[in-house]
Structure formats: structure tokens, C-alpha cells
Amino acid sequence: MNCRSRIHLLSVALMAAATVSAAEHPASLKEAFAAHFPIGAAINRSQATGAPGRRNAELLTQDIALVKAQFNQVTAENDMKWQLIHPREGAEGYDFGPADAFVNFALSHRMEIVGHTLVWHSQTPNWVFAGTNPPPVATNAPLPAAVGTNAVTTNGPGRGRFGPGLVGGFGRYNGPRASREELLQRMRDHIHTVVGRYRGRVKVWDVVNEALADGGPENVLRNSLWLEIIGPDFIAKAFQYAHEADPEAILRYNDYGLENPVKIRKLITLIRSLQEQKVPLHAIGTQAHLNVSTAGFEQMDRSLTELATLGLPIHVTELDINSAQGGQRGTGADVAANAAATQGGLVSDADQKLADAYAGVFRAFLKHQDSVRMVTLWGVNDAVSWRANGRPLLFDGENRPKPAFDAVIREAAAAAAR
Ligand code: G3I
């Protein structure tokens, strides 16, 4: 073989090595953590249905191959949210197509399924809250006696997370309201229909999402229309309805920012109160939208140690670690604040910092493996992440494993060697 052919062969080999995608990568997350917990990803509609959207057909094929190769659990990133699965009122108002495709995808690849989410202040259509009762005057509106509530102005009318006046459920609904009884009836119908449809197939549900207030210790519950119209027992009622619809399902309360000592106290107050009322609540979901400057073993160990005092299984539900400079001062999960949180380019030495942060949080998951029963990454790769600019995941936009992936696999190997 002449020199030129050798060089050609060498360059082909190098190119092949460079384009080894994680779908073909010898290590897989699901095998590495098989002895510890299922490991999953939130998947979007294209990945569940195979219909190209933001990604072209070739990249989508790779994305799907990656999901199959790496994960044994999936969560629907959006398609089971009220706005998408039940956009119109009444029994005819459901759009089950994408959620059905998601469930079928998971079942055909033997993946555990998480349903996300039944009751949330966001992505709920306006009709759910509409009725004939005049809305309270915003600034003076008395709030129901709750475990504690946000000041009314913190989430005032027209200032929902998708901005003012948005029609279609993303803004906060401002018009005449349903009564407590009407809203409870709608909640019950929705939960019974959705959970009932997937009974026995969706094993875990995020029943109530993000009901805790941000900010200081004085307010425990977020000021939402659920809270204002029904009162603080909307949470207990949602769990009760979900349990009626599928007594075998694992029902979880899911929230973000549980690395923050103030927020975690609120969570403990809420969950203890629900436990005292014998509410069927079976797991805590800690979202873990982290940032690379603060994420690591210490932060996660502290949070899991406190969460474990509740005596419930802990599911890490939406893990990602933002490497964008704009997002280093918080662990919020608000999509409206996301643009700012992913600006400014990446922090210096981002790949290495991300690898260190992921290694630390997985070391903490392994330390708390008696409590940590599931770990879900919020997205498949950086390109499809809700905070793509922050490059927060284990695979890059072409599905190549990043140094963070190798670091996580090394943590599993270290645990196996102990
Ligand atoms: O479906 C419409 C599509 O028809 C339209 O063409 C397109 C135009 O922008 O928007 C599409 O809806 C988007 C939807 O995702 C589906 O892609 C919304 O604009 C977009 O805002 C929405 O964002 C989702 C966000 O929740 C909404 O709150 C993110 O994908 C999703 O990752 C994010 O996930 C949340 C968890 O559910 C709860 N915890 C926090 C986490 C991050 O915010």
C-alpha cells in the first residue's frame, strides 16, 4: 500500500472515530446504572412519533437511536400537559394522538413511562378556569387561607410566565371564573380521563407540578388560579383523583429549586401536611435544573439528605446543568426567564466544569441510592434542550458523548468497584 492510500485509510478511520455517535458508543447510561436506578430522558413529539420538526430526518433518526441506546425511561416533555392533551372543554376536547404515540414508543422499547403533568399553573388552557364568577380585584383580592401564599402581585393577572394577555392558556386567565366546585369537577374529569386511559402503562405521574412559591419563607404556596379558586386543598384533591384513576400508579409531587434551603423547607412543610392528611403521594420529584457554577456533590448531597427525611422515594425528574454565563445565579425553571439565563456565551472551560458538576451530582445520587429511584435528564441532547444555548446535557447536538458523559460513566464504574 502506498503512502497516499495509507493516509487516506488513516483519515477515514479518524473521521469514523470522530463521528461515532453515542448511539454506537460502547458505554450506555442504562447499563452503567442498571443496578441503581432507571435513567431516562424527556423526549419531544418528533422523537416519539418519528415526524421531523426542528431536526431534519437524519438528525432525528440519530436522536431516536440515542434514546434507544442510552435510556430505559422516558418522560413526555410537553405532550401530556393539559394545554396539549386537553385543549378544548369536554369529553371531545382531548388530543390523545401525540401522547398515545409517546406511550407506544416507550412500550415498544421497554422503557418506563412517566406522565408529565396533571395539575400545573402553566400550560393550562383558559377554559379550565373560566366561569361566571367575577374575578377579584387584583390588588386587594383576599387569598384563601393556605399553608401560606404568595402576595397576589407576584403572579398577578396578565403576568403569567408567557407574558401578558396570551390567548391559548400560557398567560394567566383574567376573566370571569369557575366556582370551586366547577374547577374541582374539571380537574377530576381530566385526571380520571388521562390517568385512566394510560392505566397500567404509565407507571409514574407528576400529579402536581411547581405549586411552591419562590422567594422568601413567608409564602409556601405559589399564587395560582388553582389556589385562588379551589383553595390549598387543590393539591390533596389532585392526588386523590389520580389514585382513584390508577391505584397502582406512583404519584409524585414535582418541583424545582430544591437545592435552595428556603424552598426545600417549604417542600417539607407541604409534604408533611399532605402526609398527615394521608394523601396518596408516593414520591418526591426534584427537577434539578442546575447551573455549572454551583452544581456538584455538596449541593446535591445536602438537598438529597434533607429530602430523604420525608421517607419517600426521590426521583430526579428534569436534570440539566446550564453552562451559559447568563444562567449562573439561580436554579429557576421558568421558560420565560430562559432566554436571559442562556445568554452571554458559555463559562470558561465549560466542558470540564460540566463534567465535574455531573460527576458530583451522580456521586450524590449513588450515595443516596436507597432514596434515589429514578434519574431523568431534561432532553436528549444539547440541540433539543429547552436551554440549548447553555449546552446542559451529556450529548452534544450531534449526539456525541461529551466529557460529562464519560465522567458520569466513570462514577458508575467507581461505585461498582467499591
Ligand atoms: O407546540 C407549539 C407549536 O405549535 C408552536 O409552533 C411553537 C412556536 O413557538 O411552540 C410550541 O410550543 C412550545 C412547546 O414547548 C412545545 O415545543 C412552547 O412555545 C414552548 O414554550 C414550550 O416550552 C416548554 C416549557 O416547558 C413550557 O413551559 C419546554 O419545551 C419544556 O422543556 C418545558 O419543561 C418544563 C417542565 O414541563 C416543568 N419544569 C420546568 C421545565 C422547563 O421550563
Coordinates of C-alpha atoms in Angstrom, one line a residue, residues 71-415:
F71 CA -32.1 5.3 28.2
N72 CA -34.6 2.9 29.8
Q73 CA -37.1 5.5 30.9
V74 CA -38.9 8.4 29.1
T75 CA -41.0 11.4 30.1
A76 CA -43.1 13.4 27.6
E77 CA -41.5 16.8 27.5
N78 CA -44.8 18.5 26.6
D79 CA -47.4 16.3 25.1
M80 CA -49.2 15.2 28.3
K81 CA -49.6 18.8 29.6
W82 CA -53.2 20.0 29.9
Q83 CA -52.8 22.5 27.1
L84 CA -51.7 19.8 24.6
I85 CA -53.7 16.8 25.7
H86 CA -57.0 18.5 26.6
P87 CA -57.1 21.9 24.7
R88 CA -60.9 22.2 24.5
E89 CA -63.6 21.7 27.0
G90 CA -65.5 18.5 27.4
A91 CA -65.1 14.8 26.6
E92 CA -64.5 15.6 22.9
G93 CA -61.8 18.1 23.7
Y94 CA -58.9 15.8 24.1
D95 CA -56.0 15.3 21.6
F96 CA -54.6 12.0 22.5
G97 CA -52.6 11.3 19.3
P98 CA -49.1 12.6 20.4
A99 CA -49.4 11.2 23.9
D100 CA -50.5 7.8 22.6
A101 CA -47.5 7.8 20.2
F102 CA -45.3 8.6 23.2
V103 CA -46.6 5.7 25.2
N104 CA -46.4 3.3 22.3
F105 CA -42.8 4.3 21.6
A106 CA -41.9 3.7 25.2
L107 CA -43.7 0.4 25.4
S108 CA -42.2 -0.9 22.2
H109 CA -38.7 -0.2 23.5
R110 CA -39.5 -1.5 27.0
M111 CA -38.9 1.8 28.7
E112 CA -40.5 3.0 31.9
I113 CA -43.0 5.8 31.3
V114 CA -43.5 9.0 33.3
G115 CA -46.6 11.1 32.7
H116 CA -46.0 14.8 33.0
T117 CA -48.0 16.6 34.3
L118 CA -51.6 16.7 35.5
V119 CA -52.0 19.9 37.5
W120 CA -49.8 22.9 36.8
H121 CA -50.2 26.7 36.9
S122 CA -48.6 26.9 33.4
Q123 CA -49.7 25.4 30.1
T124 CA -53.3 25.1 31.2
P125 CA -56.0 26.4 28.8
N126 CA -58.1 29.3 29.9
W127 CA -61.4 27.4 29.6
V128 CA -60.4 25.3 32.6
F129 CA -60.6 28.4 34.9
A130 CA -63.5 30.2 33.1
G131 CA -67.0 30.6 34.6
T132 CA -69.4 33.2 35.7
N133 CA -67.9 34.5 38.9
P134 CA -66.3 37.9 38.6
P135 CA -62.6 37.8 39.2
P136 CA -61.4 39.5 42.4
V137 CA -59.9 43.0 42.1
A138 CA -56.3 42.2 41.6
T139 CA -54.5 44.3 44.2
N140 CA -56.9 43.7 47.1
A141 CA -58.0 40.2 46.4
P142 CA -58.2 38.2 49.6
L143 CA -56.3 34.9 49.3
P144 CA -57.7 31.7 50.7
A145 CA -56.1 30.7 54.0
A146 CA -53.3 28.5 52.8
V147 CA -50.3 26.9 54.4
G148 CA -49.0 30.3 53.2
T149 CA -49.4 32.1 49.9
N150 CA -47.5 34.4 47.6
A151 CA -48.6 38.0 47.6
V152 CA -51.2 38.5 44.9
T153 CA -48.9 40.7 42.9
T154 CA -46.2 38.1 42.5
N155 CA -48.2 36.3 39.8
G156 CA -50.8 38.9 39.1
P157 CA -53.3 38.8 36.4
G158 CA -51.8 39.0 32.9
R159 CA -48.3 38.3 34.1
G160 CA -48.1 34.6 33.5
R161 CA -44.8 33.1 32.5
F162 CA -45.6 33.5 28.9
G163 CA -46.3 37.2 29.2
P164 CA -49.5 39.3 29.3
G165 CA -52.7 38.6 27.5
L166 CA -51.6 35.5 25.7
V167 CA -54.6 33.6 24.5
G168 CA -54.5 29.8 24.5
G169 CA -53.5 29.1 28.0
F170 CA -50.0 30.3 28.5
G171 CA -50.9 33.7 30.1
R172 CA -52.8 33.9 33.3
Y173 CA -56.5 33.9 32.7
N174 CA -58.2 37.2 33.7
G175 CA -61.9 36.7 33.0
P176 CA -64.9 35.5 35.0
R177 CA -64.1 32.4 36.9
A178 CA -65.4 28.9 37.6
S179 CA -66.6 28.1 41.1
R180 CA -64.6 25.9 43.4
E181 CA -67.0 23.0 42.6
E182 CA -66.8 23.5 38.8
L183 CA -63.0 23.6 38.9
L184 CA -62.8 20.5 41.0
Q185 CA -65.1 18.7 38.7
R186 CA -63.0 19.7 35.7
M187 CA -59.8 18.6 37.5
R188 CA -61.4 15.3 38.4
D189 CA -62.7 14.6 34.9
H190 CA -59.3 15.5 33.4
I191 CA -57.3 13.3 35.8
H192 CA -59.7 10.4 35.6
T193 CA -59.7 10.5 31.8
V194 CA -56.0 10.9 31.3
V195 CA -54.7 8.7 34.0
G196 CA -57.5 6.2 33.3
R197 CA -56.5 6.0 29.6
Y198 CA -52.9 5.0 30.4
R199 CA -53.7 3.0 33.5
G200 CA -51.2 0.1 33.9
R201 CA -48.9 1.6 31.2
V202 CA -47.8 5.0 32.7
K203 CA -46.4 3.8 36.0
V204 CA -45.5 7.2 37.4
W205 CA -47.4 10.5 37.3
D206 CA -46.3 14.1 38.1
V207 CA -49.6 14.9 39.7
V208 CA -49.0 18.4 40.9
N209 CA -46.2 20.5 39.4
E210 CA -44.5 23.5 40.9
A211 CA -47.1 24.5 43.5
L212 CA -44.5 26.0 45.8
A213 CA -43.8 29.8 45.9
D214 CA -40.4 31.2 45.0
G215 CA -38.9 33.9 47.2
G216 CA -38.9 34.4 51.0
P217 CA -40.1 31.9 53.6
E218 CA -43.4 33.7 54.3
N219 CA -45.2 32.2 51.3
V220 CA -45.3 28.5 51.0
L221 CA -47.7 28.0 48.0
R222 CA -47.5 29.8 44.7
N223 CA -50.3 32.1 43.9
S224 CA -52.1 30.3 41.1
L225 CA -55.6 30.1 39.8
W226 CA -55.8 26.6 41.3
L227 CA -55.1 28.0 44.7
E228 CA -57.3 31.1 44.3
I229 CA -60.3 29.2 43.1
I230 CA -60.2 25.9 44.9
G231 CA -58.0 26.7 47.9
P232 CA -54.9 24.9 49.2
D233 CA -56.6 21.5 49.1
F234 CA -56.4 21.5 45.3
I235 CA -53.2 19.6 45.8
A236 CA -54.7 16.9 48.0
K237 CA -57.7 16.6 45.7
A238 CA -55.4 16.1 42.6
F239 CA -53.6 13.2 44.3
Q240 CA -56.9 11.7 45.5
Y241 CA -58.3 11.8 41.9
A242 CA -55.2 10.3 40.4
H243 CA -55.2 7.5 43.0
E244 CA -58.8 6.7 42.2
A245 CA -58.0 6.5 38.5
D246 CA -55.0 4.2 38.9
P247 CA -54.4 2.8 42.4
E248 CA -51.1 1.2 41.3
A249 CA -49.5 4.3 39.9
I250 CA -46.7 6.0 41.7
L251 CA -47.9 9.6 42.3
R252 CA -45.3 12.3 42.7
Y253 CA -45.1 15.9 43.7
N254 CA -42.6 17.7 41.4
D255 CA -40.8 21.0 41.9
Y256 CA -37.7 22.9 41.0
G257 CA -35.2 24.8 43.1
L258 CA -35.0 22.2 45.8
E259 CA -31.3 23.0 46.1
N260 CA -32.3 26.2 47.8
P261 CA -32.6 25.8 51.6
V262 CA -35.7 28.1 51.8
K263 CA -37.6 26.3 49.1
I264 CA -36.8 22.9 50.5
R265 CA -38.3 23.9 53.9
K266 CA -41.4 24.8 52.0
L267 CA -41.5 21.5 50.3
I268 CA -41.1 19.7 53.6
T269 CA -43.9 21.8 55.2
L270 CA -46.2 20.9 52.3
I271 CA -45.4 17.2 52.1
R272 CA -45.6 16.7 55.8
S273 CA -49.0 18.3 55.8
L274 CA -50.1 16.1 52.9
Q275 CA -48.7 13.0 54.7
E276 CA -50.6 13.9 57.9
Q277 CA -53.8 14.0 55.8
K278 CA -52.9 10.6 54.4
V279 CA -52.9 11.9 50.8
P280 CA -51.8 9.2 48.4
L281 CA -48.4 10.7 47.5
H282 CA -45.7 8.2 46.7
A283 CA -42.5 10.1 45.6
I284 CA -40.8 13.5 45.5
G285 CA -39.7 14.8 42.2
T286 CA -36.8 17.2 42.3
Q287 CA -36.3 18.7 38.9
A288 CA -32.7 19.7 39.3
H289 CA -32.3 22.4 36.7
L290 CA -28.9 23.3 37.9
N291 CA -26.0 25.6 36.9
V292 CA -22.4 24.6 36.4
S293 CA -21.0 27.1 38.9
T294 CA -22.8 25.6 41.9
A295 CA -23.9 22.1 40.9
G296 CA -21.8 19.3 42.3
F297 CA -21.6 16.7 45.1
E298 CA -22.0 19.1 48.0
Q299 CA -25.1 20.9 46.8
M300 CA -26.8 17.7 45.7
D301 CA -25.8 15.7 48.8
R302 CA -27.3 18.5 51.0
S303 CA -30.5 18.6 49.1
L304 CA -31.0 14.8 49.0
T305 CA -30.1 14.5 52.7
E306 CA -33.0 16.9 53.5
L307 CA -35.4 15.4 51.0
A308 CA -34.7 11.9 52.4
T309 CA -36.0 13.0 55.8
L310 CA -39.5 12.7 54.3
G311 CA -39.1 9.0 53.9
L312 CA -40.3 8.9 50.4
P313 CA -38.6 7.7 47.2
I314 CA -36.8 10.6 45.4
H315 CA -37.0 10.9 41.6
V316 CA -34.6 13.4 39.9
T317 CA -37.0 14.5 37.3
E318 CA -35.6 17.1 34.9
L319 CA -31.8 17.1 35.3
D320 CA -29.7 19.5 33.3
I321 CA -26.8 21.8 34.1
N322 CA -26.7 25.2 32.4
S323 CA -23.2 26.2 31.3
A324 CA -24.2 29.7 29.9
Q325 CA -22.8 32.7 31.7
G326 CA -26.3 34.3 32.0
G327 CA -27.6 31.4 34.0
Q328 CA -25.1 31.0 36.8
R329 CA -27.1 32.8 39.5
G330 CA -30.1 30.6 40.0
T331 CA -31.8 27.3 39.6
G332 CA -35.2 28.5 38.2
A333 CA -37.2 26.5 35.7
D334 CA -39.2 29.4 34.2
V335 CA -39.2 29.2 30.4
A336 CA -39.9 33.0 30.3
A337 CA -36.6 33.7 32.1
N338 CA -34.8 31.2 30.0
A339 CA -33.7 33.5 27.2
A340 CA -31.7 35.6 29.7
A341 CA -30.4 32.5 31.5
T342 CA -28.9 31.1 28.4
Q343 CA -27.1 34.3 27.1
G344 CA -23.6 35.5 27.3
G345 CA -21.8 32.5 25.8
L346 CA -20.5 29.6 27.8
V347 CA -18.5 29.9 31.0
S348 CA -14.8 29.3 30.5
D349 CA -13.6 25.7 30.3
A350 CA -17.3 24.7 30.1
D351 CA -16.8 21.1 29.1
Q352 CA -14.5 20.4 32.0
K353 CA -16.7 22.2 34.5
L354 CA -19.8 20.4 33.2
A355 CA -18.0 17.1 33.6
D356 CA -17.0 17.9 37.2
A357 CA -20.5 19.0 38.0
Y358 CA -22.2 15.9 36.5
A359 CA -19.7 13.6 38.2
G360 CA -20.5 15.3 41.6
V361 CA -24.3 15.1 41.2
F362 CA -24.2 11.4 40.1
R363 CA -21.8 10.7 43.0
A364 CA -24.5 12.1 45.3
F365 CA -27.3 10.1 43.6
L366 CA -25.2 6.9 44.2
K367 CA -24.5 7.9 47.8
H368 CA -28.3 8.2 48.3
Q369 CA -29.3 5.3 46.1
D370 CA -31.6 3.9 48.8
S371 CA -33.7 7.0 48.2
V372 CA -33.0 7.9 44.6
R373 CA -35.2 5.7 42.5
M374 CA -35.1 7.4 39.1
V375 CA -33.0 9.9 37.3
T376 CA -34.3 11.7 34.2
L377 CA -32.4 14.2 32.0
W378 CA -34.5 17.0 30.6
G379 CA -33.8 16.4 27.0
V380 CA -31.8 14.0 24.8
N381 CA -29.0 16.2 23.6
D382 CA -27.9 19.9 23.7
A383 CA -29.6 20.8 20.4
V384 CA -33.1 19.9 21.5
S385 CA -32.8 21.1 25.1
W386 CA -35.2 23.8 26.3
R387 CA -31.9 25.7 27.2
A388 CA -29.9 24.7 24.2
N389 CA -27.6 27.7 24.5
G390 CA -26.5 26.5 27.9
R391 CA -25.3 23.2 26.5
P392 CA -26.6 21.5 29.6
L393 CA -26.7 17.8 28.7
L394 CA -24.4 14.8 28.3
F395 CA -24.6 14.6 24.5
D396 CA -23.8 17.4 22.0
G397 CA -26.1 18.5 19.2
E398 CA -24.8 15.7 17.0
N399 CA -25.3 13.1 19.7
R400 CA -21.6 12.7 20.5
P401 CA -20.9 12.0 24.1
K402 CA -19.3 14.9 25.9
P403 CA -16.7 14.7 28.6
A404 CA -19.6 14.9 31.1
F405 CA -20.9 11.6 29.7
D406 CA -17.6 9.9 30.4
A407 CA -17.4 11.4 33.8
V408 CA -20.9 10.0 34.7
I409 CA -20.0 6.6 33.4
R410 CA -16.8 6.7 35.5
E411 CA -18.9 7.4 38.6
A412 CA -20.9 4.3 37.9
A413 CA -17.7 2.2 37.4
A414 CA -16.3 3.6 40.6
A415 CA -19.5 2.6 42.5

